[in-house]
Tab-separated table of C-alpha atoms and ligand atoms in Angstrom:
chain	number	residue	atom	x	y	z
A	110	UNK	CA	-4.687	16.508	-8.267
A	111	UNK	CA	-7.520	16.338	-6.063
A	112	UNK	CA	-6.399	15.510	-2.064
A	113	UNK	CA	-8.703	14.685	0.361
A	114	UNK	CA	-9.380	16.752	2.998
A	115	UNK	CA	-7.817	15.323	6.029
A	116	UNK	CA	-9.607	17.638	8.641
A	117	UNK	CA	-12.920	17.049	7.439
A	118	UNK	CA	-11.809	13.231	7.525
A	119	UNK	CA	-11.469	13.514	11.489
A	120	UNK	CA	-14.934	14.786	12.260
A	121	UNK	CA	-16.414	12.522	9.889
A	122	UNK	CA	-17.916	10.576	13.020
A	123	UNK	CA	-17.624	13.587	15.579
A	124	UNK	CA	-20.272	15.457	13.317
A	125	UNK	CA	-23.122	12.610	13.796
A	126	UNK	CA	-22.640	12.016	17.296
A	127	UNK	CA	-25.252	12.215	19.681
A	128	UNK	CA	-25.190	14.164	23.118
A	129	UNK	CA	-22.740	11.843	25.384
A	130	UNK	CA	-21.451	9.820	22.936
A	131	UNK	CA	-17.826	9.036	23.390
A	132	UNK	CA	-15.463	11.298	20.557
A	133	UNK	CA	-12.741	8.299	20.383
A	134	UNK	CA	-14.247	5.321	17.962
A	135	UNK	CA	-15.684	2.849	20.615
A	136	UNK	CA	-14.319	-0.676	19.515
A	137	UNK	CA	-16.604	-3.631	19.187
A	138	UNK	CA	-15.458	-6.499	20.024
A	139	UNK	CA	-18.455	-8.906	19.366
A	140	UNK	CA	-20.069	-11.856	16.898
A	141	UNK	CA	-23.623	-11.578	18.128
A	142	UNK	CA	-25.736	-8.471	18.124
A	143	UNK	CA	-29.083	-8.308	19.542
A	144	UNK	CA	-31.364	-9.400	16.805
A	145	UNK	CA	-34.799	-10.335	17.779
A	146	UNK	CA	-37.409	-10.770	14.963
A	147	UNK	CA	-36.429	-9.489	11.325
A	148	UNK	CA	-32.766	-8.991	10.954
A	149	UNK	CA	-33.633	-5.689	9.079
A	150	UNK	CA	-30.603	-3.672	8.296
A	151	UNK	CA	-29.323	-4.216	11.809
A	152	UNK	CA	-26.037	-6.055	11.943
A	153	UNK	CA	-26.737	-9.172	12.087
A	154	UNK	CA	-23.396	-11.356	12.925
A	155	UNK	CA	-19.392	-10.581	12.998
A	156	UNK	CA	-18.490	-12.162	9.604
A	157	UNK	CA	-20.947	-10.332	8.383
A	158	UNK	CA	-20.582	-6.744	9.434
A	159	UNK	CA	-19.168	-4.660	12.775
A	160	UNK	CA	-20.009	-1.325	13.418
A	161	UNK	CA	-15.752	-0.535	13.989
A	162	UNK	CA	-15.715	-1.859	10.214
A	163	UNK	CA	-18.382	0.501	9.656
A	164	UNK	CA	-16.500	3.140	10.754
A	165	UNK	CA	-13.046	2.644	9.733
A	166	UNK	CA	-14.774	2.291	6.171
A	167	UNK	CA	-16.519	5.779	5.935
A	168	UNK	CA	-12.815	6.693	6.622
A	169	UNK	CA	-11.274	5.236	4.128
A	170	UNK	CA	-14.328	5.976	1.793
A	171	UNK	CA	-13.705	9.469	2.321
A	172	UNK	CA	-9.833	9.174	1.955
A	173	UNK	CA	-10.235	7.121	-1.706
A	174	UNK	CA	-13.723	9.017	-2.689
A	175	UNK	CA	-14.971	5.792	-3.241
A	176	UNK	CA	-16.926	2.772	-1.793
A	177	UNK	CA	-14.226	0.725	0.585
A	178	UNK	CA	-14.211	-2.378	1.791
A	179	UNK	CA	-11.121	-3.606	4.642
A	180	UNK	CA	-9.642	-7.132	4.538
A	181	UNK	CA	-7.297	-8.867	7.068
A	182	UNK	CA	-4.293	-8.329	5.409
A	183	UNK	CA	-3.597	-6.737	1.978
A	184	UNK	CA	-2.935	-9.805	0.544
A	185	UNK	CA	-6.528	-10.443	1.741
A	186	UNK	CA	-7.645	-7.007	-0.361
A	187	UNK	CA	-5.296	-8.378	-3.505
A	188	UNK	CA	-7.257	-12.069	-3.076
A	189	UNK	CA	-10.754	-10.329	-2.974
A	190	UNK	CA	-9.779	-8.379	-6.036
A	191	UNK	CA	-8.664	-11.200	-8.298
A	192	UNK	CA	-11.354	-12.948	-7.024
A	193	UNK	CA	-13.814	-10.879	-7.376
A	194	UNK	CA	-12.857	-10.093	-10.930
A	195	UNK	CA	-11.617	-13.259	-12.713
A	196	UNK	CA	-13.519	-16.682	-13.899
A	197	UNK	CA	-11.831	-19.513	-15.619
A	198	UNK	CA	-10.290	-18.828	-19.132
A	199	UNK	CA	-9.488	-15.269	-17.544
A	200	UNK	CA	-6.141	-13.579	-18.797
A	201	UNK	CA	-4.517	-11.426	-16.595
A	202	UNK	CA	-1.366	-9.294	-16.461
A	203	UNK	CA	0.864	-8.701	-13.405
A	204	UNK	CA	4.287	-6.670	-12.592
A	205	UNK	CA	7.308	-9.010	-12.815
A	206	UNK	CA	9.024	-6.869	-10.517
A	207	UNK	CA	6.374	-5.846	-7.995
A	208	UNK	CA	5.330	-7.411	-4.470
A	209	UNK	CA	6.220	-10.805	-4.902
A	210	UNK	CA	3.663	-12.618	-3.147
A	211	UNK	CA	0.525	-11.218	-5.282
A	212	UNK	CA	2.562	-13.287	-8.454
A	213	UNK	CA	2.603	-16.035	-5.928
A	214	UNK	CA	-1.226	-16.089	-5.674
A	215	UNK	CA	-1.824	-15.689	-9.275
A	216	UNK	CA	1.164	-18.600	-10.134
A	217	UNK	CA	0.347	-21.131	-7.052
A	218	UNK	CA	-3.737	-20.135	-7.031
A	219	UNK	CA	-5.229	-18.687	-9.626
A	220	UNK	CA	-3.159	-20.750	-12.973
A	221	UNK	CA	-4.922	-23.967	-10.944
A	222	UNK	CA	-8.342	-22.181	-11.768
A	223	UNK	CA	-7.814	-22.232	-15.306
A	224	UNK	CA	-6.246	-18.673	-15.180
A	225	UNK	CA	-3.464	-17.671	-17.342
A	226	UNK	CA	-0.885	-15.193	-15.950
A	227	UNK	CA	1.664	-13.210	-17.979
A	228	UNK	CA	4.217	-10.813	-16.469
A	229	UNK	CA	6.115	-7.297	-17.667
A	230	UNK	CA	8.643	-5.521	-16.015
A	231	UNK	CA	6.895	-2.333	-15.085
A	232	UNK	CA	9.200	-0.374	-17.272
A	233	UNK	CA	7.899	-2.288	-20.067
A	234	UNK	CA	4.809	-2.502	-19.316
A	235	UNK	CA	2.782	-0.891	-22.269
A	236	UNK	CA	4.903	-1.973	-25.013
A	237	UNK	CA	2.934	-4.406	-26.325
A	238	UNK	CA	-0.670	-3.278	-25.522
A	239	UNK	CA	-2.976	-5.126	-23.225
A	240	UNK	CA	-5.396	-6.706	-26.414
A	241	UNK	CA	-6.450	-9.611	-24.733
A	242	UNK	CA	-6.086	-9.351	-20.993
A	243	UNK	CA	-9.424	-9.379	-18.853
A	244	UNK	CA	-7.738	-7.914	-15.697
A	245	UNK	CA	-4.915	-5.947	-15.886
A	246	UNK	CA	-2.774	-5.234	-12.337
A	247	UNK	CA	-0.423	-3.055	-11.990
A	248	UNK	CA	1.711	-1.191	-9.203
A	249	UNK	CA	3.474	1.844	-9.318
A	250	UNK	CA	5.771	2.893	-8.170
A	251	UNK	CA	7.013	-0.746	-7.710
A	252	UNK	CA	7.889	-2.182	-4.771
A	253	UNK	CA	11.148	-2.592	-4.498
A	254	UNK	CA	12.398	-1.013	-7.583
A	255	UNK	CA	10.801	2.624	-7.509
A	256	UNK	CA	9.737	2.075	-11.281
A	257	UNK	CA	6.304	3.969	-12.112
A	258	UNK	CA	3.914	3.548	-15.217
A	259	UNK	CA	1.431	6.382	-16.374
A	260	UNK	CA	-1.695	4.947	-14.585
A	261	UNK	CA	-3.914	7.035	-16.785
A	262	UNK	CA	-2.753	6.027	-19.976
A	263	UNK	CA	-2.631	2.389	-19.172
A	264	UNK	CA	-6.424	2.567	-17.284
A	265	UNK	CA	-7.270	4.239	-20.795
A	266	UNK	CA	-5.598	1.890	-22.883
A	267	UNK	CA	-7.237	-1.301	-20.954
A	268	UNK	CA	-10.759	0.072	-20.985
A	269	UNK	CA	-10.867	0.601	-24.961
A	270	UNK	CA	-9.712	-2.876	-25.141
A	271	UNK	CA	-12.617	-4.289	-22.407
A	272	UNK	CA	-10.250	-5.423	-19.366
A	273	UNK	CA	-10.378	-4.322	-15.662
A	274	UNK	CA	-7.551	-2.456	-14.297
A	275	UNK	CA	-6.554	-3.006	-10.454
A	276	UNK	CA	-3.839	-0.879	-9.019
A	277	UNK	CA	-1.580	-1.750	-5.708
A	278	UNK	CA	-1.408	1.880	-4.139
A	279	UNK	CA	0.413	0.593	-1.544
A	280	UNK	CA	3.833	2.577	-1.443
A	281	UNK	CA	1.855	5.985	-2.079
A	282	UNK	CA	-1.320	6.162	-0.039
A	283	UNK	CA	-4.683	7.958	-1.525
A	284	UNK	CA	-2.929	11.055	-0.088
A	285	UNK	CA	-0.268	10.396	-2.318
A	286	UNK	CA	-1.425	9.115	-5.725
A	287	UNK	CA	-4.826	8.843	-6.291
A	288	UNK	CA	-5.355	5.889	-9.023
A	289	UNK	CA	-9.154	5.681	-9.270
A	290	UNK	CA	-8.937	9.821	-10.363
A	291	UNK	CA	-6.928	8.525	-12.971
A	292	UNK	CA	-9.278	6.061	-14.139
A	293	UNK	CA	-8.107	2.884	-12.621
A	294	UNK	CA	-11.092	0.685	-11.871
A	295	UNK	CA	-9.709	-0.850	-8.628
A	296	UNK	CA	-7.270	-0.046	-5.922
A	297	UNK	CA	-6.093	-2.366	-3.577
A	298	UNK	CA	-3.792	-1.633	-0.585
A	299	UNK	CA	-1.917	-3.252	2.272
A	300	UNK	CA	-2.645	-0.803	5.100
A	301	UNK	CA	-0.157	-2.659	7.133
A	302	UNK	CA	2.276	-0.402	6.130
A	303	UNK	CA	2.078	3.291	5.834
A	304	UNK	CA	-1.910	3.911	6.562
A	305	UNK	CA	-1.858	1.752	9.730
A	306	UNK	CA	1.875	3.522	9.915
A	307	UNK	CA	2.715	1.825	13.878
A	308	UNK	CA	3.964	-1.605	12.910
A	309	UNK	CA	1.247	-3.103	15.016
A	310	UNK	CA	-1.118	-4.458	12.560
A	311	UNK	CA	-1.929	-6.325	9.470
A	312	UNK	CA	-4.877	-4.545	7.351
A	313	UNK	CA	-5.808	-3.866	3.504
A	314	UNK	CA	-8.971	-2.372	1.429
A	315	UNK	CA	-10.093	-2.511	-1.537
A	316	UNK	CA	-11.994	0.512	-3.068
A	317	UNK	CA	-13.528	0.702	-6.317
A	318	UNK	CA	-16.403	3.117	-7.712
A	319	UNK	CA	-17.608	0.074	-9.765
A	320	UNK	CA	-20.872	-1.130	-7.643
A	321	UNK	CA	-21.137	-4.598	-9.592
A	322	UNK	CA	-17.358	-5.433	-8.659
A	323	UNK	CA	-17.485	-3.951	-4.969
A	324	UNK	CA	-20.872	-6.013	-4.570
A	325	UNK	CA	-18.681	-9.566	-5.380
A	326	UNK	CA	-15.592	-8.073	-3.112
A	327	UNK	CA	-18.034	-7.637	-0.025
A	328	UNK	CA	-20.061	-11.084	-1.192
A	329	UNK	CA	-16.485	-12.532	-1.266
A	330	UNK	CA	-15.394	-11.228	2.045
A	331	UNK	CA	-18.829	-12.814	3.619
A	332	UNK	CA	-18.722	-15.818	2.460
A	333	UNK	CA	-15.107	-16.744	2.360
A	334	UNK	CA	-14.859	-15.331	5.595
A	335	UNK	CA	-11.529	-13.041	4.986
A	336	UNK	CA	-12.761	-10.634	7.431
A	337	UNK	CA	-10.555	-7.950	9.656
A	338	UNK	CA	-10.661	-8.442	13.002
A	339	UNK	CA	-12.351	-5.350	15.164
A	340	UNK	CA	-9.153	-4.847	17.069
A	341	UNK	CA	-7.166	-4.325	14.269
A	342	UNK	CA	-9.862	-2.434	12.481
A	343	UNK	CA	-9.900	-0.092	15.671
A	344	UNK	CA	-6.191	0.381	15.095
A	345	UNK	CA	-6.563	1.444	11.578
A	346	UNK	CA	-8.714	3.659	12.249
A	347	UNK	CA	-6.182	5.542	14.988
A	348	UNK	CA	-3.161	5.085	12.624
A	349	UNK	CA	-5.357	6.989	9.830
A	350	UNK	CA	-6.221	9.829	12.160
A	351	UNK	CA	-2.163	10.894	11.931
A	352	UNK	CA	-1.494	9.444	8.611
A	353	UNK	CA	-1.422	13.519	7.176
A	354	UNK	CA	1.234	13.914	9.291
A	355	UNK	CA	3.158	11.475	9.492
A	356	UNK	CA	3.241	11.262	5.726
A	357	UNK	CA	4.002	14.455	5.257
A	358	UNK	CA	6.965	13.966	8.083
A	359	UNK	CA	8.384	10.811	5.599
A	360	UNK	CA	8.054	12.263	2.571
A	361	UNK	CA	9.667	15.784	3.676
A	362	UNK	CA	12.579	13.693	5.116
A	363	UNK	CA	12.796	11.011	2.592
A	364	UNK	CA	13.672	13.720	-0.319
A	365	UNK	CA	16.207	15.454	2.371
A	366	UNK	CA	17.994	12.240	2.930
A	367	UNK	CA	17.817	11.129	-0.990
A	368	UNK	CA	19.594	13.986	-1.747
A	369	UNK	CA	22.337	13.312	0.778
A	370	UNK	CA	22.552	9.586	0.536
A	371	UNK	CA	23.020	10.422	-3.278
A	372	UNK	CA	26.183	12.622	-2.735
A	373	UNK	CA	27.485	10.256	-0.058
A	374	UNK	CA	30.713	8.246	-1.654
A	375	UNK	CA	29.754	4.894	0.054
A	376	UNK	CA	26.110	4.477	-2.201
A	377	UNK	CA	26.830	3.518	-5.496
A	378	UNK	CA	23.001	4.168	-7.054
A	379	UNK	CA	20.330	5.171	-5.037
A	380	UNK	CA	16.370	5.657	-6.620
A	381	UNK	CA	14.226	8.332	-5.454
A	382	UNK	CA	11.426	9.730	-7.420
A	383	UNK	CA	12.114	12.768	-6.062
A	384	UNK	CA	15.373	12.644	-7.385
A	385	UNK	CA	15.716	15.301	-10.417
A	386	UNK	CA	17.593	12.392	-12.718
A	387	UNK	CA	15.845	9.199	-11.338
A	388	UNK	CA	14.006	7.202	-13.890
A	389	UNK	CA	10.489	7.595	-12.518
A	390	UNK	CA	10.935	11.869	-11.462
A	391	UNK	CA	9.125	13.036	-14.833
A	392	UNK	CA	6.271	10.533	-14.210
A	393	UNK	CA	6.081	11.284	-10.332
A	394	UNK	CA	5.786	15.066	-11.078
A	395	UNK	CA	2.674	14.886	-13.237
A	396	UNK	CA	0.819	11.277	-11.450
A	397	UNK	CA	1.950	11.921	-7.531
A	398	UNK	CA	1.320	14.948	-5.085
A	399	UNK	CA	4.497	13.366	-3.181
A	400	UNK	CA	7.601	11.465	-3.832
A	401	UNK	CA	7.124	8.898	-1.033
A	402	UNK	CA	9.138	7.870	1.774
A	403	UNK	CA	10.523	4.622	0.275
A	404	UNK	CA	13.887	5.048	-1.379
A	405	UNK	CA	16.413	2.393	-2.088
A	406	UNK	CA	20.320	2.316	-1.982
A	407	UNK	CA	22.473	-0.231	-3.482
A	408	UNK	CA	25.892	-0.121	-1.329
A	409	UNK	CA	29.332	-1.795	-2.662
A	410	UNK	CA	28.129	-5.241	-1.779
A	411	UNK	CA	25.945	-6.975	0.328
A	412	UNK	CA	28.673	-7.227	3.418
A	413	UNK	CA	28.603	-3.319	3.786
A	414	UNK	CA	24.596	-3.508	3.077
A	415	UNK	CA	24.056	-5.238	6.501
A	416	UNK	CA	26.832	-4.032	7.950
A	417	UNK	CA	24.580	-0.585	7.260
A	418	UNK	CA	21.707	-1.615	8.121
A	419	UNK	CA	22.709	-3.412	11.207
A	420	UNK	CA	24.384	-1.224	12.885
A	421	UNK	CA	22.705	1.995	12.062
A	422	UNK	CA	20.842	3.134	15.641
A	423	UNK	CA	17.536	4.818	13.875
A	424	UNK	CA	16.793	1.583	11.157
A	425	UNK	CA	15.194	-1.370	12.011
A	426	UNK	CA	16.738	-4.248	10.190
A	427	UNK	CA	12.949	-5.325	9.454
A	428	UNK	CA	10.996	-6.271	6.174
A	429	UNK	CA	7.779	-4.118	6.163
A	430	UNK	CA	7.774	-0.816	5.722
A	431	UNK	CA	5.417	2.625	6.090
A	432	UNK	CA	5.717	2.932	10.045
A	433	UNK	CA	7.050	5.460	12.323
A	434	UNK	CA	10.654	3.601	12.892
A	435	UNK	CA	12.211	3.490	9.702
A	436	UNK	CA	13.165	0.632	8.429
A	437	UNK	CA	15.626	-1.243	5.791
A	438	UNK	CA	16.506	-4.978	4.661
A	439	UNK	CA	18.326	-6.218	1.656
A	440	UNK	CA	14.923	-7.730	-1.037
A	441	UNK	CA	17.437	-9.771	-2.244
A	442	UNK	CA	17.166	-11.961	0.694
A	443	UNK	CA	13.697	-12.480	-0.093
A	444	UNK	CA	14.756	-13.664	-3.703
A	445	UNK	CA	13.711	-10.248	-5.608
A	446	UNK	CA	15.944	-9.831	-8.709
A	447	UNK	CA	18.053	-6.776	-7.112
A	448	UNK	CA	21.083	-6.719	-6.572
A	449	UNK	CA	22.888	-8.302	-3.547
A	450	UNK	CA	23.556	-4.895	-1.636
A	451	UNK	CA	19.815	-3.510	-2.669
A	452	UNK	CA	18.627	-1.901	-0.071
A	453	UNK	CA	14.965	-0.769	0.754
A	454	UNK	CA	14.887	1.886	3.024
A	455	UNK	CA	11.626	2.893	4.684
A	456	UNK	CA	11.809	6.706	6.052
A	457	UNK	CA	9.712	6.831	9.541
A	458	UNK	CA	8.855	9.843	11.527
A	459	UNK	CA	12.146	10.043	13.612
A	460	UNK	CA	13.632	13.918	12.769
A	461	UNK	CA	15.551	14.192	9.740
A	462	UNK	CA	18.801	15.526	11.413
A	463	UNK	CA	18.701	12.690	14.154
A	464	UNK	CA	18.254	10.225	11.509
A	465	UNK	CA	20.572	11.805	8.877
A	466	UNK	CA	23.270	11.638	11.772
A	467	UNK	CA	22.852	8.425	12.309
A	468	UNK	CA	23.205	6.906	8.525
A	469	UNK	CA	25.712	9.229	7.935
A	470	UNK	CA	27.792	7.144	11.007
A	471	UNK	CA	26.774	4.038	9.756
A	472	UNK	CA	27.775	4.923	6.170
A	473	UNK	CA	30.792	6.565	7.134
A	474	UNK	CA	32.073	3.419	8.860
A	475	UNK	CA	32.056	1.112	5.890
A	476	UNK	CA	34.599	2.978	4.643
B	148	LIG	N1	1.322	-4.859	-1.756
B	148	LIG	C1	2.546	-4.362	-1.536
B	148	LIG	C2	3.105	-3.353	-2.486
B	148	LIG	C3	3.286	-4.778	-0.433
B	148	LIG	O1	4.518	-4.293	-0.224
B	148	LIG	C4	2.733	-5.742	0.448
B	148	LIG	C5	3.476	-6.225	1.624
B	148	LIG	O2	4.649	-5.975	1.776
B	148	LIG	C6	1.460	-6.240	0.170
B	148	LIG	C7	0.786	-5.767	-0.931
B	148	LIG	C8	0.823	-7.281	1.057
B	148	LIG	O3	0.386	-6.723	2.226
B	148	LIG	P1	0.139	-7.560	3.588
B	148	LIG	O4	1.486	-7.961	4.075
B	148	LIG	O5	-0.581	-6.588	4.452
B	148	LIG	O6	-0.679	-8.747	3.221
């Protein structure tokens, strides 16, 4: 698998500065830009472009090795790349069991437009071929439930058969699964979680190597005026400067604590792809360069759940997840079919032995 190189990402801008220019990306806070006469590949106006935009995109450009465009939120990116790639009469097909809002959009939004939606479980995904569908969406591994799909054979399998695929990369970053390599024609992300990585802003892309669909995702963006704000696009672009290490700090500690949290007699079933017998390990070895820092536990009900989550002193009882605190909730209290005591658990940048300590307390007390 090809990884991008991280180093060369942070002197992407150093390398083209001139003499006295600042090294730290100076934020641009404005809607007007001096535009006398012609407005002739200057910017012109803040909906329209920003020069921290600018910026923050070459970033991500050279992160995906494609064309990137940022959105407000990644439910912004997932709106601009429906949008983008739909018309009435389209048929698309979405994860049953992935982020529940994006089937909100498609059931409350995009049925109204003369859309029609069907839904697999992502286990199931394949089984009956994708004859049919004009955009195809899929997410692996699935947020909450850890399942994966083979991106390459679906992106294959959807191209002989004329749809558009659009993968949530989400939960794995471009440093961790690389979807467009594989021959997915979108990617869409919420960089509110592990990209961003500081819990302090809401942020998504969407980066495709298709020019005619990235031209209606920026003409969308423009005109519908779903545009980041230059604040948070400044933050972004911080968060990605760490985002090697601090997702190479999660995923280190994640498979540490898996394997613990798996021998530990208070978890009844616990999914990890980094897990030797979890469903999606096979999958993960040959599609991923990492396992992830998500993993989820499913305690003896949903009592003990909080009462872990709660009182453990290195979680955050918060939904979200990706940042440098980690994090847990129970899905189910955001109505995802899991079980009661499902819990999501988010591995941040604390050190493994501080944070093993401290679910090993909290765990230990439910006994
Ligand atoms: N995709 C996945 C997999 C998510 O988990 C989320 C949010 O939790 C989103 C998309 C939406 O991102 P945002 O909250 O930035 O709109």
């Amino acid at each position: 698998m090809k990884t991008p190189k991280t180093g060369e990402m942070l002197h992407l801008r150093g390398n083209a500065l001139d003499k006295g220019e600042p090294v730290a990306l100076p934020l641009t806070q404005s809607s007007m830009f001096h535009l006398p006469g012609a407005p002739d590949g200057h910017a012109t106006y803040g909906r329209v472009d920003n020069p921290t935009w600018v910026h923050l995109e070459h970033v991500l450009s050279h992160l995906e090795d494609a064309p990137c465009l940022t959105f407000p939120s990644g439910m912004g990116a997932i709106s601009a790349a429906l949008l983008a790639t739909v018309t009435a009469g389209s048929r698309i097909l979405i994860p049953s069991d992935g982020y529940y809002v994006t089937r909100l959009l498609a059931d409350r939004f995009l049925s109204r437009l003369g859309v029609s939606i069907e839904e697999r479980a992502t286990t199931e995904f394949s089984t009956d071929g994708f004859e049919g569908f004009d955009v195809v969406f899929v997410e692996s591994p699935s947020n909450p439930g850890l399942d994966m799909i083979d991106l390459a054979t679906v992106a294959a399998e959807v191209r002989a058969a004329s749809g558009i695929t659009i993968a949530d990369n989400t939960t794995m970053t471009p440093l961790g699964q690389r979807p467009l390599d594989l021959g997915i024609d979108v990617v869409v992300a919420s960089d509110t979680k592990a990209m961003g990585g500081h819990s302090d802003l809401l942020m998504g892309h969407v980066a495709s190597r298709n020019t005619q669909i990235m031209e209606r995702v920026e003409e969308w963006r423009r005109v519908s005026g779903a545009i980041p704000g230059p604040h948070e696009a400044w933050l972004l672009h911080r968060g990605l400067e760490t985002l090697d290490v601090r997702f190479d700090r999660m995923c280190s500690s994640a498979q540490v604590l898996a394997e613990r949290l798996a021998a530990h007699a208070e978890v009844k079933q616990i999914r990890y792809p980094g897990l030797q017998d979890d469903p999606s390990h096979a999958l993960a070895k040959s599609q991923t360069s990492r396992f992830g820092f998500l993993l989820s536990l499913t305690l003896e009900n949903e009592a003990k759940a909080e009462q872990f989550i709660n009182s453990c002193t290195l979680l955050r009882p918060a939904t979200s997840f990706g940042g440098v605190h980690s994090s847990a909730e129970r899905r189910a209290r955001w109505g995802d079919e899991v079980d009661p005591a499902f819990v999501r658990l988010s591995v941040g940048c604390e050190p493994v032995e501080e944070l093993w300590q401290a679910m090993k307390t909290s765990l230990d007390a439910l006994a």
